[in-house]
XYZ file of C-alpha atoms in Angstrom:
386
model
C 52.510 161.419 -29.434
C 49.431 161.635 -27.175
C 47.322 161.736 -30.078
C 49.036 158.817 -31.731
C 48.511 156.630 -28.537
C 44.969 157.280 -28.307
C 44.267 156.511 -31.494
C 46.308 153.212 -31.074
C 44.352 152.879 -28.192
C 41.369 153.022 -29.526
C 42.071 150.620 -33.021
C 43.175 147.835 -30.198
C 39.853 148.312 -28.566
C 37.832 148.554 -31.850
C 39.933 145.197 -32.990
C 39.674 143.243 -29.616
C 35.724 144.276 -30.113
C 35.141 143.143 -33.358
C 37.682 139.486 -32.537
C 34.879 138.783 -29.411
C 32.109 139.524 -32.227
C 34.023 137.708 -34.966
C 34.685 134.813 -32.495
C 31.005 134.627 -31.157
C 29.837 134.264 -34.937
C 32.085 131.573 -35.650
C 30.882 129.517 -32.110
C 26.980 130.448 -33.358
C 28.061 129.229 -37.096
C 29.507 125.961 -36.171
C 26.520 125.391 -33.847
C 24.187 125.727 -36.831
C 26.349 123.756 -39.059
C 25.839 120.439 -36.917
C 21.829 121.328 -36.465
C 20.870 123.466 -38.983
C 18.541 119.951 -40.652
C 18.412 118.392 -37.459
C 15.342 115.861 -37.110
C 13.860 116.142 -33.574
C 11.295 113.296 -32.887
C 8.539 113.524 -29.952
C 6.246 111.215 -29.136
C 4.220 111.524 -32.711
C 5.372 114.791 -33.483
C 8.322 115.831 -35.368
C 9.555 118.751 -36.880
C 12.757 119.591 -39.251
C 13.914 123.358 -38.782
C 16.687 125.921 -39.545
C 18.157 126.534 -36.431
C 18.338 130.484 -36.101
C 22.236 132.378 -36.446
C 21.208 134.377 -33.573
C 21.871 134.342 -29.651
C 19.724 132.091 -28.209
C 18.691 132.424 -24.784
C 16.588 129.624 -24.170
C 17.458 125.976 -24.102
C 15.617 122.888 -25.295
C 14.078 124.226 -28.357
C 13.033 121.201 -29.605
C 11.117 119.895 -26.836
C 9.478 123.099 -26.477
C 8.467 123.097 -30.422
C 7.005 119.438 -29.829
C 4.799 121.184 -26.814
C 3.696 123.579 -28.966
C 2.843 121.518 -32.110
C 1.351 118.689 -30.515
C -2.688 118.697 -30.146
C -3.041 115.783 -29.811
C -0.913 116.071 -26.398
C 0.725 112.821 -27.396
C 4.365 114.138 -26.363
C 3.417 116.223 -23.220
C 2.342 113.076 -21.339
C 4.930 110.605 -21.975
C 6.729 109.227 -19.423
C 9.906 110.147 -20.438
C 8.562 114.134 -20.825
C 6.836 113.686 -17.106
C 10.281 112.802 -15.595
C 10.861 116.577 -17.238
C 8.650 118.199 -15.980
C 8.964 116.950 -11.958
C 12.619 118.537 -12.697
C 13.387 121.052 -10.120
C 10.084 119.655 -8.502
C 9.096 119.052 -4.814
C 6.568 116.538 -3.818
C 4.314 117.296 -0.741
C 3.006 114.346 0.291
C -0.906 113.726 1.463
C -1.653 114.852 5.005
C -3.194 116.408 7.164
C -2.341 119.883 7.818
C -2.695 123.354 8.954
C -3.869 126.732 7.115
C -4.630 130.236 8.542
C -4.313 131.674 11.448
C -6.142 132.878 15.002
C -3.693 135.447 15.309
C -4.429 137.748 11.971
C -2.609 140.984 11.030
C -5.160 141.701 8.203
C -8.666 140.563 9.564
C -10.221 142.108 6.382
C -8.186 139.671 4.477
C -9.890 137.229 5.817
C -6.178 135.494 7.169
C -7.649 133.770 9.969
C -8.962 131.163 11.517
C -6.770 128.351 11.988
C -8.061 125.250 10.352
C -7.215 121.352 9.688
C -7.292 120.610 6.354
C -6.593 117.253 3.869
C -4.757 117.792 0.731
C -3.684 115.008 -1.713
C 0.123 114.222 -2.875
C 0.764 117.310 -5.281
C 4.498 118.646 -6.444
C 4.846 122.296 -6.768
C 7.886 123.977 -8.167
C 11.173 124.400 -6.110
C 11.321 127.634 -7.183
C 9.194 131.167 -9.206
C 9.326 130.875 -12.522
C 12.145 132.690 -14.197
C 12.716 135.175 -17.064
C 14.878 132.400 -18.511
C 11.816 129.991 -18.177
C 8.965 132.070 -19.402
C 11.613 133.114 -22.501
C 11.024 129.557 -23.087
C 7.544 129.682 -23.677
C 7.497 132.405 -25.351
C 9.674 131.477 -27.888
C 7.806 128.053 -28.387
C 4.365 129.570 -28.983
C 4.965 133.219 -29.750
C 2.716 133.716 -26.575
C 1.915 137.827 -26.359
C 1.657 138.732 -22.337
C -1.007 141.031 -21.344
C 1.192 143.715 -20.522
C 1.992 143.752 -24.224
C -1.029 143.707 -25.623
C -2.322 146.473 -23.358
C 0.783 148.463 -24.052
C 1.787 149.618 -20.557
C 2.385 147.691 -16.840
C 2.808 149.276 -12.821
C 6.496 149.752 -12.292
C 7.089 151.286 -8.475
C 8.460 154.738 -9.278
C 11.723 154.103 -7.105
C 13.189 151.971 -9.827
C 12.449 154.489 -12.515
C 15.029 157.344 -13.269
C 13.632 161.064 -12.760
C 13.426 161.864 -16.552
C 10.929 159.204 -17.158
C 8.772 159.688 -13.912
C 8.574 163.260 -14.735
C 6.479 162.188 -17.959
C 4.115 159.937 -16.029
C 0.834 160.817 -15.058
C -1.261 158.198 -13.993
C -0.709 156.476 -10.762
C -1.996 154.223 -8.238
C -4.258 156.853 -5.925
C -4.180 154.596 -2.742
C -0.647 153.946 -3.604
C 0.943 156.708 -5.866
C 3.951 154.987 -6.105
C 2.780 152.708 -8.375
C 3.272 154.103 -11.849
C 1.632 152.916 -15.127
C 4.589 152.714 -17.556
C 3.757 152.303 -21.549
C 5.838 149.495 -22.602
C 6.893 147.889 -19.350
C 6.655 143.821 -19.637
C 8.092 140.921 -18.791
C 11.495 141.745 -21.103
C 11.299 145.542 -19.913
C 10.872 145.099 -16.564
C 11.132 149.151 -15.845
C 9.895 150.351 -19.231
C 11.824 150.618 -22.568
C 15.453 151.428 -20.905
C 15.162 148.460 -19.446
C 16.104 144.978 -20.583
C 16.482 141.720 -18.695
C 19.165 140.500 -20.817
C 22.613 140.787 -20.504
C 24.311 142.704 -23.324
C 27.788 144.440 -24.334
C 27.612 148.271 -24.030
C 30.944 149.981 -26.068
C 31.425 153.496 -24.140
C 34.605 155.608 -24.481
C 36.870 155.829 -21.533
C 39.662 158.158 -21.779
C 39.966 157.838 -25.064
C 39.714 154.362 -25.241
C 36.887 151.752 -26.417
C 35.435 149.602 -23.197
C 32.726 147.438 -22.969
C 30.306 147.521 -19.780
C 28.498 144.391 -19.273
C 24.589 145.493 -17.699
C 22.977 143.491 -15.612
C 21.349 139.801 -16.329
C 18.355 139.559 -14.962
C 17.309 136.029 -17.030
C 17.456 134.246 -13.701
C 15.176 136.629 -11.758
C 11.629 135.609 -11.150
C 9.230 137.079 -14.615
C 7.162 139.599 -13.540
C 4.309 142.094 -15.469
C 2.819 138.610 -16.123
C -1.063 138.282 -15.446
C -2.977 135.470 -13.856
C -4.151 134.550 -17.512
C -0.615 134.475 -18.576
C 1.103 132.285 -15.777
C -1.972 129.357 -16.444
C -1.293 129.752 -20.194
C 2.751 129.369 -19.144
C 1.572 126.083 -16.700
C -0.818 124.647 -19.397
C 1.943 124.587 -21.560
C 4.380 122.610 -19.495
C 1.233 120.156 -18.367
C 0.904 121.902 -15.173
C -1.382 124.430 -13.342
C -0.965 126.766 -10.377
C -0.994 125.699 -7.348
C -4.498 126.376 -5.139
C -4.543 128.621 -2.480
C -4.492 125.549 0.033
C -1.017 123.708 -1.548
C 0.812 127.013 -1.686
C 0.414 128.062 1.867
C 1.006 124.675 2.812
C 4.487 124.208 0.913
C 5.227 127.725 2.725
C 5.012 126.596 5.923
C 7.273 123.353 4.970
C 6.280 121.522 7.441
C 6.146 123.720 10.456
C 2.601 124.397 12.098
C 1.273 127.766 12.629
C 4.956 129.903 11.937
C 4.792 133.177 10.720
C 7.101 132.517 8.122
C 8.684 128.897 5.873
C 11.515 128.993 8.748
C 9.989 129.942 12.181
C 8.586 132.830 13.611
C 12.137 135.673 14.274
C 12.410 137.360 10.416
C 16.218 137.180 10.595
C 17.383 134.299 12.205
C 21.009 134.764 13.808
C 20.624 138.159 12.089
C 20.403 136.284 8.591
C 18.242 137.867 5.686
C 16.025 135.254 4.354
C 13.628 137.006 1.910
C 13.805 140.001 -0.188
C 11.631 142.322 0.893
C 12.344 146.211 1.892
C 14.214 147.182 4.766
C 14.423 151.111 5.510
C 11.716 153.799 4.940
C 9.014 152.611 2.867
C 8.382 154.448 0.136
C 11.619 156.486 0.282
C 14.350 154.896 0.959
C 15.539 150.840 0.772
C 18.272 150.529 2.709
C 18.827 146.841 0.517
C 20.104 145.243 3.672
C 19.275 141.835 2.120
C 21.351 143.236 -0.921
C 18.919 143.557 -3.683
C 16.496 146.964 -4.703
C 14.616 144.716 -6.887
C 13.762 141.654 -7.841
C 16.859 138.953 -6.651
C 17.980 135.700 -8.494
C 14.951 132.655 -8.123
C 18.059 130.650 -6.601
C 18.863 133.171 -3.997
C 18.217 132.724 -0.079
C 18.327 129.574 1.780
C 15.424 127.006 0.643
C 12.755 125.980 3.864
C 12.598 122.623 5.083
C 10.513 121.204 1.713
C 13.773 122.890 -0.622
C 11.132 125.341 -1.765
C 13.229 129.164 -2.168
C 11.724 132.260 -1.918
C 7.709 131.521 -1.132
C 7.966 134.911 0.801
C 9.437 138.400 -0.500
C 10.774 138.679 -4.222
C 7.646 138.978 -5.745
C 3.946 137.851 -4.835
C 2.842 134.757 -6.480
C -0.560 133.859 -8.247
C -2.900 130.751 -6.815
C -5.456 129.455 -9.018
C -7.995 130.029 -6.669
C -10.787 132.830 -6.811
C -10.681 135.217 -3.742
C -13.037 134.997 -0.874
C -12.646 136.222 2.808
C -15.456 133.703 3.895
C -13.680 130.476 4.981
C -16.810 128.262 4.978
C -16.642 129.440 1.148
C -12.752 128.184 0.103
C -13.772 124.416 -0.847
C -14.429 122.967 2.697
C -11.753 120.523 4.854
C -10.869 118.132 1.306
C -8.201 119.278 -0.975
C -9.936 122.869 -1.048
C -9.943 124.877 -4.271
C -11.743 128.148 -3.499
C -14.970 129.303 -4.714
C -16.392 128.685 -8.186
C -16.392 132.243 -9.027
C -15.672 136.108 -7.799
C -13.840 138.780 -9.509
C -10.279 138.344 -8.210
C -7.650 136.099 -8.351
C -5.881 135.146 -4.560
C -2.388 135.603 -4.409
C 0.443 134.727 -1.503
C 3.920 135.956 -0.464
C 4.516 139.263 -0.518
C 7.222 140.804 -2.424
C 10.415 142.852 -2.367
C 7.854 145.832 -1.650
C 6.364 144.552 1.373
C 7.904 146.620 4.551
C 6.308 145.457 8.414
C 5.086 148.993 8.451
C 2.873 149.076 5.002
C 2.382 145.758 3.778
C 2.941 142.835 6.106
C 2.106 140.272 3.709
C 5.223 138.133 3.705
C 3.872 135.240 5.781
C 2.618 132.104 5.108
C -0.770 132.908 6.278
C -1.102 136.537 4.150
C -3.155 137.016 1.489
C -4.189 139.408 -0.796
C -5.920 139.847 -4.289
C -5.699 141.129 -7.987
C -8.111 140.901 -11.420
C -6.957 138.030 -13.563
C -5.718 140.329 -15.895
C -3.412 142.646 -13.493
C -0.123 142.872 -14.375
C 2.936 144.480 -12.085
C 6.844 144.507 -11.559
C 6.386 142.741 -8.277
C 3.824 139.753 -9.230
C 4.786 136.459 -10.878
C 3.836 132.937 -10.088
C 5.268 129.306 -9.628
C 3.498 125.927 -11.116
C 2.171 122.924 -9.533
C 0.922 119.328 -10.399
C -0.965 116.075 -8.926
C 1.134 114.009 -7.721
């Protein structure tokens, strides 16, 4: 009888399996019944396509065909298309305003000093950029990543199970915790066992069929993405990143020489408002804020411009070139950093950073990368005149 219960067991499971498959094809079918010759018309460009049976993961398709089709740029500036692309937008208005400080942790970084500076109306994006977001792109122009093409990315070695760091052998020498992982990109965020999609699993459980659900990581902030891939992902959308200037400014969201977008205590009322590490650095994350990793682009309370997450979670590229020498940054007027070096600035800090190794999650911070790095903890946000 035990037998003949666990194999009953196991045909319900296999049959309540295959009725969630069966039921998912059916949804996808009908879906490509009503589209499947669907005109889409933009702005001078217009396309007629078969809509694809499988899962898709990223909406508006068709606007993102017409943005890839169009060289003429004829959709991309419409009006109707700007009113897109200021969605989930926050304008800074011109002013006046404060950058750096006279009080640096990093002198070498050239953090300091304090200085007034005039920046025109610009909007910069509420929040990073998201795996569902850059999926977008990608399937719109078929866009490769660096990572890919080089075949291999930095994971830190924490998030990587003892099998596969066993096989590594380059690292990082001023920071062998950095590992360089063949096949880690944006989709594999920790190598080829990873995935940042959410999927169905079938395992047996005493005897019976179960599906585990892994985790979704399509609203988590893209990472292994390069400085040449985020402009080629804000180019595409009609943006650009923002300059050194406009990020640190949207940081500080209005407050005036703060350590951090909400004041100058880290926890406020003993409240976690970044993801960065807590605990030992390298050894051990104590994940008091609740995340190991990289957290959700919509997690943490926004600061007083609605912008999330401009410290901690990962750092995020500017589109300036790096300099320590003020004088050298673009002067007092809407400064864009120097015409040229060999590195890229970026600002934020990232779910890495701990007070004792890398104190870069404040506004003022800084640090640098080639334009071609690419790393589990370093993705971007886009910006745009206003």
């Amino acid at each position: 009888m035990k037998g003949l219960t666990s194999i009953k067991c196991q045909k319900s499971a296999i049959l309540s399996f295959f009725t969630i498959i069966a039921l998912c094809t059916v949804a996808v079918s009908s879906k490509t019944d009503d589209s499947s010759k669907e005109s889409s018309h933009c702005g001078g460009c217009s396309h007629s396509r078969q809509s694809t049976t499988t899962e898709n993961l990223y909406e508006n398709e068709a606007d993102d065909y017409c943005l890839a089709n169009d060289p003429l740029h004829t959709y991309e500036h419409t009006a109707t298309n700007r009113i897109g692309r200021l969605k989930n937008m926050v304008k800074i208005k011109a002013g006046t305003f404060t950058i750096g400080t006279n009080d640096p942790v990093f002198v070498a970084d050239g953090e300091g000093p304090k200085q007034q500076i005039y920046l025109d109306s610009f909007y910069i994006d509420e929040m990073e950029v998201s795996n569902r977001d850059f999926g977008r792109f990608v399937h719109a122009t078929n866009h490769r990543t660096e990572a890919e093409k080089f075949g291999d990315s930095f994971v830190f070695g924490g998030l990587l199970e003892e099998k596969i760091r066993a096989n590594i052998t380059h690292a990082v020498a001023q920071a062998p915790w950095w590992l360089q992982v063949k096949n880690a990109n944006w989709q594999n965020p920790e190598g080829p066992n990873s995935d940042i999609k959410s999927m169905f699993t079938p395992f047996y459980f005493s005897g019976c069929l179960k599906l585990e659900t892994k985790e979704n990581r399509m609203d988590h902030p893209v990472v292994h993405v390069s400085w040449n891939d985020a402009t080629a992902y804000c180019e595409w959308l009609g943006k650009r990143l923002p300059t050194e200037a406009e990020w640190e400014v949207a940081c500080r969201g209005g407050l005036s020489d703060k350590l951090y977008p909400w004041g100058n205590k880290f926890t406020p009322n003993g409240q976690h408002r970044a993801n960065t590490w807590q605990g030992d650095f390298p050894n051990n994350n104590t994940k008091e804020d609740g995340y190991e990793s990289t957290s959700p682009v919509t997690e943490f309370a926004p600061n007083n411009y609605g912008l999330r997450n401009m410290i901690g979670n990962v750092w995020e590229w500017t589109s300036d070139w790096w300099t320590i020498e003020t004088k050298a940054r673009g002067g007092p007027n809407n400064p864009n950093g120097p015409p040229h070096s060999t590195d890229k600035v970026k600002k934020g800090g990232s779910y890495l950073c701990h007070k004792s190794y890398c104190f870069r999650y404040r506004c003022a911070a800084r640090s640098q990368n080639t334009p071609d790095t690419t790393a589990g903890n370093l993705g971007f946000r886009c910006a745009l005149k206003a």
